[in-house]
Amino acid sequence: MADIWVMGTTMQAGRSGPLVRADAITHLIASTEKVTASRLGSEDVITLVHRDSVGHGYDGSHDVPDDFHVALLHALTEARGKAQGSAEDLVLFPDLDDNRKWQWSIIQISELWSG
């Protein structure tokens, strides 16, 4: 089965966000400003979503839904179903849909980098 990764956001134009393997996340915290993730007991924290992020259609100051961490878990369940029998890793990333609402998109790693 393929691995599932979550791409965090970036605050700098022209840079992609950090990647964290989904099964390494054991702790999520959400607010209308951001969603952060860590491994329980670890002091390392990664920002997965920030309302003022750049890229992926963000244009700043879009409050993050306060339950967006729960939406991540729902998307992760969907991604696990897609990963069954797949050799290609999947990436979840926060995005704004056509209505400028936050969503978690699921793509194959080859869509991010063609090598």
PDB file of N, CA, C and O in Angstrom, residues 2-7 56 71-83 86 88-95 103-112:
ATOM      1  N   ALA A   2       0.438   2.241  -0.709  1.00  0.00           N
ATOM      2  CA  ALA A   2       1.167   3.501  -0.816  1.00  0.00           C
ATOM      3  C   ALA A   2       1.121   4.265   0.498  1.00  0.00           C
ATOM      4  O   ALA A   2       0.211   4.101   1.304  1.00  0.00           O
ATOM      5  N   ASP A   3       2.111   5.120   0.722  1.00  0.00           N
ATOM      6  CA  ASP A   3       2.109   6.006   1.880  1.00  0.00           C
ATOM      7  C   ASP A   3       1.219   7.208   1.599  1.00  0.00           C
ATOM      8  O   ASP A   3       1.003   7.592   0.446  1.00  0.00           O
ATOM      9  N   ILE A   4       0.741   7.811   2.677  1.00  0.00           N
ATOM     10  CA  ILE A   4      -0.054   9.023   2.573  1.00  0.00           C
ATOM     11  C   ILE A   4       0.701  10.125   3.299  1.00  0.00           C
ATOM     12  O   ILE A   4       1.150   9.949   4.429  1.00  0.00           O
ATOM     13  N   TRP A   5       0.850  11.253   2.619  1.00  0.00           N
ATOM     14  CA  TRP A   5       1.586  12.403   3.141  1.00  0.00           C
ATOM     15  C   TRP A   5       0.636  13.577   3.258  1.00  0.00           C
ATOM     16  O   TRP A   5      -0.339  13.688   2.509  1.00  0.00           O
ATOM     17  N   VAL A   6       0.934  14.486   4.178  1.00  0.00           N
ATOM     18  CA  VAL A   6       0.184  15.731   4.308  1.00  0.00           C
ATOM     19  C   VAL A   6       1.163  16.866   4.058  1.00  0.00           C
ATOM     20  O   VAL A   6       2.229  16.930   4.668  1.00  0.00           O
ATOM     21  N   MET A   7       0.803  17.742   3.122  1.00  0.00           N
ATOM     22  CA  MET A   7       1.645  18.892   2.815  1.00  0.00           C
ATOM     23  C   MET A   7       1.173  20.080   3.633  1.00  0.00           C
ATOM     24  O   MET A   7      -0.004  20.445   3.577  1.00  0.00           O
ATOM     25  N   HIS A  56      -1.485  27.571  -3.788  1.00  0.00           N
ATOM     26  CA  HIS A  56      -2.686  26.715  -3.851  1.00  0.00           C
ATOM     27  C   HIS A  56      -3.979  27.531  -3.814  1.00  0.00           C
ATOM     28  O   HIS A  56      -4.965  27.118  -3.222  1.00  0.00           O
ATOM     29  N   ALA A  71     -11.945  17.582   9.336  1.00  0.00           N
ATOM     30  CA  ALA A  71     -12.005  17.391   7.885  1.00  0.00           C
ATOM     31  C   ALA A  71     -10.759  16.672   7.381  1.00  0.00           C
ATOM     32  O   ALA A  71     -10.832  15.867   6.450  1.00  0.00           O
ATOM     33  N   LEU A  72      -9.601  16.945   8.002  1.00  0.00           N
ATOM     34  CA  LEU A  72      -8.373  16.235   7.640  1.00  0.00           C
ATOM     35  C   LEU A  72      -8.527  14.744   7.905  1.00  0.00           C
ATOM     36  O   LEU A  72      -8.146  13.916   7.080  1.00  0.00           O
ATOM     37  N   LEU A  73      -9.087  14.380   9.046  1.00  0.00           N
ATOM     38  CA  LEU A  73      -9.292  12.962   9.357  1.00  0.00           C
ATOM     39  C   LEU A  73     -10.231  12.299   8.354  1.00  0.00           C
ATOM     40  O   LEU A  73     -10.006  11.161   7.934  1.00  0.00           O
ATOM     41  N   HIS A  74     -11.265  13.015   7.947  1.00  0.00           N
ATOM     42  CA  HIS A  74     -12.184  12.487   6.926  1.00  0.00           C
ATOM     43  C   HIS A  74     -11.446  12.283   5.594  1.00  0.00           C
ATOM     44  O   HIS A  74     -11.591  11.237   4.947  1.00  0.00           O
ATOM     45  N   ALA A  75     -10.645  13.255   5.192  1.00  0.00           N
ATOM     46  CA  ALA A  75      -9.880  13.139   3.947  1.00  0.00           C
ATOM     47  C   ALA A  75      -8.853  12.017   4.043  1.00  0.00           C
ATOM     48  O   ALA A  75      -8.595  11.315   3.058  1.00  0.00           O
ATOM     49  N   LEU A  76      -8.277  11.838   5.212  1.00  0.00           N
ATOM     50  CA  LEU A  76      -7.308  10.760   5.412  1.00  0.00           C
ATOM     51  C   LEU A  76      -7.966   9.396   5.233  1.00  0.00           C
ATOM     52  O   LEU A  76      -7.389   8.493   4.610  1.00  0.00           O
ATOM     53  N   THR A  77      -9.174   9.237   5.731  1.00  0.00           N
ATOM     54  CA  THR A  77      -9.918   7.988   5.532  1.00  0.00           C
ATOM     55  C   THR A  77     -10.160   7.747   4.047  1.00  0.00           C
ATOM     56  O   THR A  77      -9.981   6.635   3.549  1.00  0.00           O
ATOM     57  N   GLU A  78     -10.543   8.792   3.339  1.00  0.00           N
ATOM     58  CA  GLU A  78     -10.758   8.685   1.887  1.00  0.00           C
ATOM     59  C   GLU A  78      -9.454   8.319   1.175  1.00  0.00           C
ATOM     60  O   GLU A  78      -9.426   7.461   0.287  1.00  0.00           O
ATOM     61  N   ALA A  79      -8.368   8.947   1.566  1.00  0.00           N
ATOM     62  CA  ALA A  79      -7.063   8.669   0.946  1.00  0.00           C
ATOM     63  C   ALA A  79      -6.621   7.232   1.212  1.00  0.00           C
ATOM     64  O   ALA A  79      -6.051   6.587   0.336  1.00  0.00           O
ATOM     65  N   ARG A  80      -6.859   6.737   2.405  1.00  0.00           N
ATOM     66  CA  ARG A  80      -6.497   5.345   2.711  1.00  0.00           C
ATOM     67  C   ARG A  80      -7.227   4.371   1.803  1.00  0.00           C
ATOM     68  O   ARG A  80      -6.664   3.378   1.369  1.00  0.00           O
ATOM     69  N   GLY A  81      -8.487   4.662   1.516  1.00  0.00           N
ATOM     70  CA  GLY A  81      -9.243   3.826   0.583  1.00  0.00           C
ATOM     71  C   GLY A  81      -8.642   3.864  -0.813  1.00  0.00           C
ATOM     72  O   GLY A  81      -8.525   2.836  -1.480  1.00  0.00           O
ATOM     73  N   LYS A  82      -8.227   5.041  -1.260  1.00  0.00           N
ATOM     74  CA  LYS A  82      -7.610   5.183  -2.578  1.00  0.00           C
ATOM     75  C   LYS A  82      -6.229   4.526  -2.633  1.00  0.00           C
ATOM     76  O   LYS A  82      -5.783   4.087  -3.678  1.00  0.00           O
ATOM     77  N   ALA A  83      -5.541   4.490  -1.485  1.00  0.00           N
ATOM     78  CA  ALA A  83      -4.174   3.955  -1.440  1.00  0.00           C
ATOM     79  C   ALA A  83      -4.146   2.423  -1.464  1.00  0.00           C
ATOM     80  O   ALA A  83      -3.101   1.847  -1.766  1.00  0.00           O
ATOM     81  N   SER A  86      -2.500   0.620  -4.369  1.00  0.00           N
ATOM     82  CA  SER A  86      -1.798   1.591  -5.204  1.00  0.00           C
ATOM     83  C   SER A  86      -0.314   1.575  -4.857  1.00  0.00           C
ATOM     84  O   SER A  86       0.064   1.456  -3.702  1.00  0.00           O
ATOM     85  N   GLU A  88       1.577   4.170  -5.843  1.00  0.00           N
ATOM     86  CA  GLU A  88       1.982   5.575  -5.815  1.00  0.00           C
ATOM     87  C   GLU A  88       1.481   6.268  -4.552  1.00  0.00           C
ATOM     88  O   GLU A  88       0.313   6.157  -4.181  1.00  0.00           O
ATOM     89  N   ASP A  89       2.389   6.986  -3.881  1.00  0.00           N
ATOM     90  CA  ASP A  89       2.024   7.715  -2.677  1.00  0.00           C
ATOM     91  C   ASP A  89       1.002   8.804  -2.996  1.00  0.00           C
ATOM     92  O   ASP A  89       0.968   9.346  -4.106  1.00  0.00           O
ATOM     93  N   LEU A  90       0.186   9.115  -1.994  1.00  0.00           N
ATOM     94  CA  LEU A  90      -0.816  10.170  -2.113  1.00  0.00           C
ATOM     95  C   LEU A  90      -0.454  11.323  -1.188  1.00  0.00           C
ATOM     96  O   LEU A  90       0.173  11.127  -0.149  1.00  0.00           O
ATOM     97  N   VAL A  91      -0.860  12.521  -1.585  1.00  0.00           N
ATOM     98  CA  VAL A  91      -0.590  13.724  -0.796  1.00  0.00           C
ATOM     99  C   VAL A  91      -1.910  14.443  -0.551  1.00  0.00           C
ATOM    100  O   VAL A  91      -2.690  14.665  -1.473  1.00  0.00           O
ATOM    101  N   LEU A  92      -2.156  14.782   0.707  1.00  0.00           N
ATOM    102  CA  LEU A  92      -3.281  15.628   1.079  1.00  0.00           C
ATOM    103  C   LEU A  92      -2.736  17.030   1.279  1.00  0.00           C
ATOM    104  O   LEU A  92      -1.669  17.197   1.870  1.00  0.00           O
ATOM    105  N   PHE A  93      -3.450  18.021   0.772  1.00  0.00           N
ATOM    106  CA  PHE A  93      -3.012  19.397   1.023  1.00  0.00           C
ATOM    107  C   PHE A  93      -4.228  20.305   1.161  1.00  0.00           C
ATOM    108  O   PHE A  93      -5.264  20.067   0.546  1.00  0.00           O
ATOM    109  N   PRO A  94      -4.091  21.325   2.001  1.00  0.00           N
ATOM    110  CA  PRO A  94      -5.190  22.272   2.184  1.00  0.00           C
ATOM    111  C   PRO A  94      -5.297  23.175   0.965  1.00  0.00           C
ATOM    112  O   PRO A  94      -4.299  23.570   0.381  1.00  0.00           O
ATOM    113  N   ASP A  95      -6.527  23.462   0.606  1.00  0.00           N
ATOM    114  CA  ASP A  95      -6.775  24.195  -0.624  1.00  0.00           C
ATOM    115  C   ASP A  95      -8.069  24.984  -0.464  1.00  0.00           C
ATOM    116  O   ASP A  95      -8.884  24.681   0.412  1.00  0.00           O
ATOM    117  N   GLN A 103     -10.756  23.200   1.855  1.00  0.00           N
ATOM    118  CA  GLN A 103     -10.977  21.772   1.651  1.00  0.00           C
ATOM    119  C   GLN A 103      -9.628  21.067   1.689  1.00  0.00           C
ATOM    120  O   GLN A 103      -8.585  21.697   1.567  1.00  0.00           O
ATOM    121  N   TRP A 104      -9.642  19.752   1.875  1.00  0.00           N
ATOM    122  CA  TRP A 104      -8.434  18.936   1.757  1.00  0.00           C
ATOM    123  C   TRP A 104      -8.484  18.246   0.406  1.00  0.00           C
ATOM    124  O   TRP A 104      -9.425  17.513   0.110  1.00  0.00           O
ATOM    125  N   SER A 105      -7.505  18.500  -0.435  1.00  0.00           N
ATOM    126  CA  SER A 105      -7.406  17.856  -1.742  1.00  0.00           C
ATOM    127  C   SER A 105      -6.477  16.647  -1.626  1.00  0.00           C
ATOM    128  O   SER A 105      -5.528  16.660  -0.842  1.00  0.00           O
ATOM    129  N   ILE A 106      -6.774  15.622  -2.408  1.00  0.00           N
ATOM    130  CA  ILE A 106      -5.960  14.402  -2.430  1.00  0.00           C
ATOM    131  C   ILE A 106      -5.437  14.216  -3.847  1.00  0.00           C
ATOM    132  O   ILE A 106      -6.223  14.164  -4.800  1.00  0.00           O
ATOM    133  N   ILE A 107      -4.103  14.156  -3.974  1.00  0.00           N
ATOM    134  CA  ILE A 107      -3.509  13.960  -5.293  1.00  0.00           C
ATOM    135  C   ILE A 107      -2.411  12.911  -5.217  1.00  0.00           C
ATOM    136  O   ILE A 107      -1.898  12.613  -4.145  1.00  0.00           O
ATOM    137  N   GLN A 108      -2.070  12.363  -6.368  1.00  0.00           N
ATOM    138  CA  GLN A 108      -0.946  11.440  -6.434  1.00  0.00           C
ATOM    139  C   GLN A 108       0.350  12.238  -6.444  1.00  0.00           C
ATOM    140  O   GLN A 108       0.398  13.358  -6.958  1.00  0.00           O
ATOM    141  N   ILE A 109       1.394  11.651  -5.885  1.00  0.00           N
ATOM    142  CA  ILE A 109       2.683  12.350  -5.781  1.00  0.00           C
ATOM    143  C   ILE A 109       3.191  12.789  -7.164  1.00  0.00           C
ATOM    144  O   ILE A 109       3.818  13.838  -7.298  1.00  0.00           O
ATOM    145  N   SER A 110       2.889  12.034  -8.196  1.00  0.00           N
ATOM    146  CA  SER A 110       3.357  12.387  -9.544  1.00  0.00           C
ATOM    147  C   SER A 110       2.734  13.700 -10.048  1.00  0.00           C
ATOM    148  O   SER A 110       3.285  14.329 -10.945  1.00  0.00           O
ATOM    149  N   GLU A 111       1.634  14.121  -9.448  1.00  0.00           N
ATOM    150  CA  GLU A 111       1.029  15.405  -9.828  1.00  0.00           C
ATOM    151  C   GLU A 111       1.796  16.572  -9.245  1.00  0.00           C
ATOM    152  O   GLU A 111       1.681  17.700  -9.712  1.00  0.00           O
ATOM    153  N   LEU A 112       2.580  16.325  -8.196  1.00  0.00           N
ATOM    154  CA  LEU A 112       3.403  17.378  -7.600  1.00  0.00           C
ATOM    155  C   LEU A 112       4.763  17.489  -8.258  1.00  0.00           C
ATOM    156  O   LEU A 112       5.333  18.563  -8.353  1.00  0.00           O
TER     157      LEU A 112
END
